[in-house]
Coordinates of C-alpha atoms in Angstrom, one line a residue:
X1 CA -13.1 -53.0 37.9
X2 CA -15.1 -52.4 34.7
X3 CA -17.3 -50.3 35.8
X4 CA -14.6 -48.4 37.3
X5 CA -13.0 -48.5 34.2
X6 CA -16.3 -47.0 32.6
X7 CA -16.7 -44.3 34.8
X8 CA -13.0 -43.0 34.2
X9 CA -13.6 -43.1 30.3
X10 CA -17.0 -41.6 30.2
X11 CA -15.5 -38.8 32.9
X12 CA -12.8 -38.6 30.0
X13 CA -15.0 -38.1 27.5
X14 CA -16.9 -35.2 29.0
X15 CA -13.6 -33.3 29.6
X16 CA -12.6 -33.3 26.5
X17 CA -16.1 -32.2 25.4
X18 CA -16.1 -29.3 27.8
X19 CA -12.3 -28.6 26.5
X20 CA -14.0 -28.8 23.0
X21 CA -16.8 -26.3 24.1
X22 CA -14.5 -23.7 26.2
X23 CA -12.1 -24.0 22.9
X24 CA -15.4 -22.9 20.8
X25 CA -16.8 -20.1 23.1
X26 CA -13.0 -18.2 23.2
X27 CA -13.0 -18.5 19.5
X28 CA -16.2 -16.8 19.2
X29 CA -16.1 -14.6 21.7
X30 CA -12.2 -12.8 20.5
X31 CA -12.7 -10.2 18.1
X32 CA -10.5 -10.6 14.7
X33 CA -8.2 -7.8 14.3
X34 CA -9.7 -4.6 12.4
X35 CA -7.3 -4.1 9.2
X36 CA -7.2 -0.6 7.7
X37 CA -5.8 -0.1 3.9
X38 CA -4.4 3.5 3.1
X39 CA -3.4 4.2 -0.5
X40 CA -2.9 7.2 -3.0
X41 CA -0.5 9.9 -3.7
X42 CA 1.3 12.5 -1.8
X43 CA -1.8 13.5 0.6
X44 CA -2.0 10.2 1.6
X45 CA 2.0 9.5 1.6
X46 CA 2.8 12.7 3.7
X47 CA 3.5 16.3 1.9
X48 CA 3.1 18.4 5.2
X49 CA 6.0 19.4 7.2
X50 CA 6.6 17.4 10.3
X51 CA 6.6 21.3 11.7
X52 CA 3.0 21.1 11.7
X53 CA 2.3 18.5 13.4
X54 CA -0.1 18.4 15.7
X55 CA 1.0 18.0 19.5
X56 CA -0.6 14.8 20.0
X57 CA 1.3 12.9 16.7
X58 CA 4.5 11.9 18.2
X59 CA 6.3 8.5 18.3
X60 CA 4.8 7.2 21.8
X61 CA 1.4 8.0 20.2
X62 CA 0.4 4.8 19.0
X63 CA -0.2 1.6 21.4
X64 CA -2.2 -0.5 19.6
X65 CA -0.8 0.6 16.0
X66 CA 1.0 -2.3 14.1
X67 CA 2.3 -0.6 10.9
X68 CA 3.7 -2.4 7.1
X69 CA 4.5 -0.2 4.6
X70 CA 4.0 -2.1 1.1
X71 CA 4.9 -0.2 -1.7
X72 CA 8.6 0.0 -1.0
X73 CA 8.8 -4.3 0.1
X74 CA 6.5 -6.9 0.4
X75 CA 7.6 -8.8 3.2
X76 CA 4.7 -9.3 5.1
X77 CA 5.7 -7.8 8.1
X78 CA 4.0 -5.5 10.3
X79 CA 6.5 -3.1 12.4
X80 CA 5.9 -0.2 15.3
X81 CA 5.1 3.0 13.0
X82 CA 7.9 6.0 13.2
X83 CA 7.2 9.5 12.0
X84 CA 9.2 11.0 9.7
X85 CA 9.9 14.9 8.1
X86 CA 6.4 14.2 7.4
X87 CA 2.9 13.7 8.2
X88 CA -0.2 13.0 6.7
X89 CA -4.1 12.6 7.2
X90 CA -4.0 8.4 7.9
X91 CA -1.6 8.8 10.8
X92 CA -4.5 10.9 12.2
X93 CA -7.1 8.4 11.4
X94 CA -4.4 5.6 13.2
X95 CA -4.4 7.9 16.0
X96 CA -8.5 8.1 16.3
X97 CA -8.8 4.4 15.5
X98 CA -5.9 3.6 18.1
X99 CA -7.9 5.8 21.2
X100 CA -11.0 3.3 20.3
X101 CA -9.0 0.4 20.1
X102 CA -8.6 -2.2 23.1
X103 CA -6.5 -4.5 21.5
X104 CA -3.8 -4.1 18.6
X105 CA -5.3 -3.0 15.2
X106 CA -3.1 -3.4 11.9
X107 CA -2.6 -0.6 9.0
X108 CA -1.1 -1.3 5.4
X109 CA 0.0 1.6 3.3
X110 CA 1.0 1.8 0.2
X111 CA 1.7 5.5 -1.0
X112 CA 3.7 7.1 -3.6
X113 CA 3.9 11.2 -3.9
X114 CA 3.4 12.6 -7.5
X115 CA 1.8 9.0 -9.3
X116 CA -1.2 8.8 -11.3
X117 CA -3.9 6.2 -12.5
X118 CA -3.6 6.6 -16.1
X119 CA -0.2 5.7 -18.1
X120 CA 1.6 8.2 -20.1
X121 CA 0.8 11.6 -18.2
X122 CA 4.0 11.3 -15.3
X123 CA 7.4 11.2 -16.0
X124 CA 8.3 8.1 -17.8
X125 CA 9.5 4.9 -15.6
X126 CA 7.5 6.5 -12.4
X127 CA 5.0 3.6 -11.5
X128 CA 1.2 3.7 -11.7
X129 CA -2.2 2.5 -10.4
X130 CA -3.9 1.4 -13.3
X131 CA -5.6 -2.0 -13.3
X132 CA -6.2 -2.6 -17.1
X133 CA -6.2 -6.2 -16.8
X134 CA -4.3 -6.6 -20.1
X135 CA -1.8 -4.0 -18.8
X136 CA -1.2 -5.4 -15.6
X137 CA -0.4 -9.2 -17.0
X138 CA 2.9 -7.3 -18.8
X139 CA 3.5 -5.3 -15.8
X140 CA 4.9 -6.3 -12.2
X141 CA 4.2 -4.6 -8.7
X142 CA 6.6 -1.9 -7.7
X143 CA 9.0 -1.9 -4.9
X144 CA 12.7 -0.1 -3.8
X145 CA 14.6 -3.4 -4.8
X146 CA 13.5 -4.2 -8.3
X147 CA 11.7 -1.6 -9.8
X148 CA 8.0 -2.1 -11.3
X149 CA 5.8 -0.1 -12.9
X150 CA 2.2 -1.4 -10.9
X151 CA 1.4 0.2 -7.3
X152 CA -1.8 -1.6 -7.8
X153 CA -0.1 -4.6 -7.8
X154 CA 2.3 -3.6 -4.9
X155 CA -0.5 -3.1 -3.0
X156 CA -2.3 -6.3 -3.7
X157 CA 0.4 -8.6 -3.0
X158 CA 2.1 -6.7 -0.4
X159 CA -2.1 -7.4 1.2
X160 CA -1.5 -11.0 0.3
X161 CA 1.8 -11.2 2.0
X162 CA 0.8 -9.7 4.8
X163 CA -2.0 -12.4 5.2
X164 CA 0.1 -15.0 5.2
X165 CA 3.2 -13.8 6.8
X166 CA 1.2 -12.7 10.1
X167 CA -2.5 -12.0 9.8
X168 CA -3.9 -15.7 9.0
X169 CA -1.8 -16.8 12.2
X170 CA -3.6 -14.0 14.7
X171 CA -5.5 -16.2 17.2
X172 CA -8.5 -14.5 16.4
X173 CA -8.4 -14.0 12.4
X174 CA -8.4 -10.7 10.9
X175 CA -11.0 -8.6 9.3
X176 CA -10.4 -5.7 6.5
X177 CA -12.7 -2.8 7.4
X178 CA -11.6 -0.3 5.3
X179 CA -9.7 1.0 2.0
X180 CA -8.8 4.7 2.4
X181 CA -7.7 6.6 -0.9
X182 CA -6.7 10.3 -1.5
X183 CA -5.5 10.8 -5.2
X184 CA -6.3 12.5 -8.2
X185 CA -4.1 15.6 -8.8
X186 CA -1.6 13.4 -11.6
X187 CA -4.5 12.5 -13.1
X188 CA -5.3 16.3 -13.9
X189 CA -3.9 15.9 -17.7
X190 CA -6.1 13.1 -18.5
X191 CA -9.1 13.7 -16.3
X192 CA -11.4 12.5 -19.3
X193 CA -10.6 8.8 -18.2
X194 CA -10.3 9.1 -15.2
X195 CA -14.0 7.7 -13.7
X196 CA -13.4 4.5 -15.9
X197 CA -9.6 4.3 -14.6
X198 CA -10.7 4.9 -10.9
X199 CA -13.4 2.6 -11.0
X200 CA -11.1 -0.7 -12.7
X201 CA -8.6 -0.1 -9.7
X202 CA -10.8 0.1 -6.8
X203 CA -12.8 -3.2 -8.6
X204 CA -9.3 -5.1 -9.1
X205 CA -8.3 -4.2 -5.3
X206 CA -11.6 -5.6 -4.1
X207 CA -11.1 -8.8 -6.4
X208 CA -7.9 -9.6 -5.3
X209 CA -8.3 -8.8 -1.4
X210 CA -12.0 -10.6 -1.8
X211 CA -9.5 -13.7 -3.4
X212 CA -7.2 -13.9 -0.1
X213 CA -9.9 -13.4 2.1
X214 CA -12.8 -15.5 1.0
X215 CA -15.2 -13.0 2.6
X216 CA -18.3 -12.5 0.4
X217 CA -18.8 -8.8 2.4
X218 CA -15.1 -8.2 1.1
X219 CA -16.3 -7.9 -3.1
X220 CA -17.7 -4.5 -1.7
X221 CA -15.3 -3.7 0.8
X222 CA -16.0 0.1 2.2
X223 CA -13.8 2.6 -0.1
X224 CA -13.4 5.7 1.5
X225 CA -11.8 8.6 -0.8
X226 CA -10.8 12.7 -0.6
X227 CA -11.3 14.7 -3.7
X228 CA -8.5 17.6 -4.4
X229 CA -9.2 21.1 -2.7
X230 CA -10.4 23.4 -4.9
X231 CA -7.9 25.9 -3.9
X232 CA -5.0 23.6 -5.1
X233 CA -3.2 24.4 -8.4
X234 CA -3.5 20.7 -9.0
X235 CA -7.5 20.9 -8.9
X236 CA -9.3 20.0 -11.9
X237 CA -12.8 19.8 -12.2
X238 CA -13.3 16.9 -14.2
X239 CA -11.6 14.4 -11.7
X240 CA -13.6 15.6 -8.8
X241 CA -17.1 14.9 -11.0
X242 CA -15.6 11.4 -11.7
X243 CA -14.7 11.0 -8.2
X244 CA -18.4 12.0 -7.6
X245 CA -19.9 9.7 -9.7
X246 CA -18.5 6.8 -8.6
X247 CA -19.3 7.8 -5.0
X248 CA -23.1 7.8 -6.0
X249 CA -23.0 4.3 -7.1
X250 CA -24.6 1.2 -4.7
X251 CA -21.5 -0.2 -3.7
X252 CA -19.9 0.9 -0.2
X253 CA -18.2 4.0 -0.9
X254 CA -17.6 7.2 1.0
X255 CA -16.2 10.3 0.0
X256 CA -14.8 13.4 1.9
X257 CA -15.0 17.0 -0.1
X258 CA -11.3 18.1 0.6
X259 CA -12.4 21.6 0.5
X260 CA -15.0 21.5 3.1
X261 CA -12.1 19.8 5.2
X262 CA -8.3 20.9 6.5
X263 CA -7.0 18.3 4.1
X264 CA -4.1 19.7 1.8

């Protein structure tokens, strides 16, 4: 009887270490979910006319595409994406990262048309993305329902709700891959600080995604960013040598000339 006994418990036991093991290998072998960041002004928010289109961008597009847009509420959840009256260059980025995508992949935007970095050179009460740390402490993120002045800040905690809301509950983590930026054309007026200013966001983004994350690789996280075209009215010089200066330095960033490009 005892050794019966025996037998059964030490069978027992090597279950629930093969349960144990098979628990481990499926965690390991599921990919976390790529997450994609998009920010900026009115290239990255949508200025051309839903007109233009291309055939492929409709609303049946998108399989794998699960969508929260964060500047307007940060509730944390992620929806099916709809176009609108317009389009712009991140839906066809979700569409190239959706054909390569096996499993569902998971954008946050936060975009507003017409904003700058710098305070003072938009119309007054029209919310910015400067990340002067002292600045930011008197200032609160920006959304539809009570106003704000900081988009920085809307997109920071709009990140962190998102994380807790859905993303740290996906069976296989998450993993940011990516901020995406196209800006500059507000800051035209004050283009002199501009390189300082663009630099303190894209550090205070990093901090504060690195802070939710806990991912050493995420203190450099990959910032990919357009300059103006040269053709625009809006173009001026000084913001696209800032621009270029920062995308010289060491740390993870990539920058597209929107004049060698179809970007408008």
């Amino acid at each position: 009887m005892n050794s019966l006994y025996t037998y059964i418990m030490k069978c027992y036991k090597l279950l629930l270490f093969l349960v144990f093991v098979m628990e481990q290998w499926v965690a390991l072998s599921q990919t976390p979910a790529h997450v994609f960041i998009t920010a900026g002004q009115s290239n990255a928010e949508g200025r051309e006319s839903a007109e233009r289109r291309p055939p492929y961008l409709d609303d049946s597009c998108y399989h794998h595409l699960r969508y929260a847009f964060v500047r307007s509420a940060q509730t944390g959840r992620f929806e099916d994406f709809k176009f609108g009256d317009t389009f712009a260059f991140c839906d066809v980025t979700n569409y190239l990262i959706d054909r390569a995508m096996d499993s569902d992949f998971y954008a946050i935007k936060c975009t507003y048309g017409g904003t700058a970095i710098a305070p003072g050179v938009t119309e007054p009460g029209k919310p910015i993305w400067y990340a002067d740390r002292k600045w930011l402490k008197k200032n609160k993120a920006h959304n539809s329902r009570n106003g704000g002045m900081s988009l920085t800040l809307s997109l920071t905690e709009g990140f962190a709700k998102c994380v807790e809301t859905t993303l740290s509950k996906l069976s296989a983590g998450y993993d940011v891959k990516a901020i995406l930026w196209h800006q500059g054309e507000s800051d035209r007026n004050k283009a002199g600080n501009y390189y300082q200013n663009f630099k303190d966001m894209i550090t205070f983004m990093r901090e504060e995604i690195h802070a939710v994350t806990g991912k050493e690789k995420d203190k450099t996280l990959p910032f990919i960013f357009g300059t103006v075209p040269h053709a625009s009215r809006q173009y001026n010089p000084m913001v696209e040598a800032a621009q270029l200066k920062v995308a010289q330095e060491p740390v993870s960033y990539t920058h597209l000339r929107a004049h060698e490009t179809e970007l408008h």
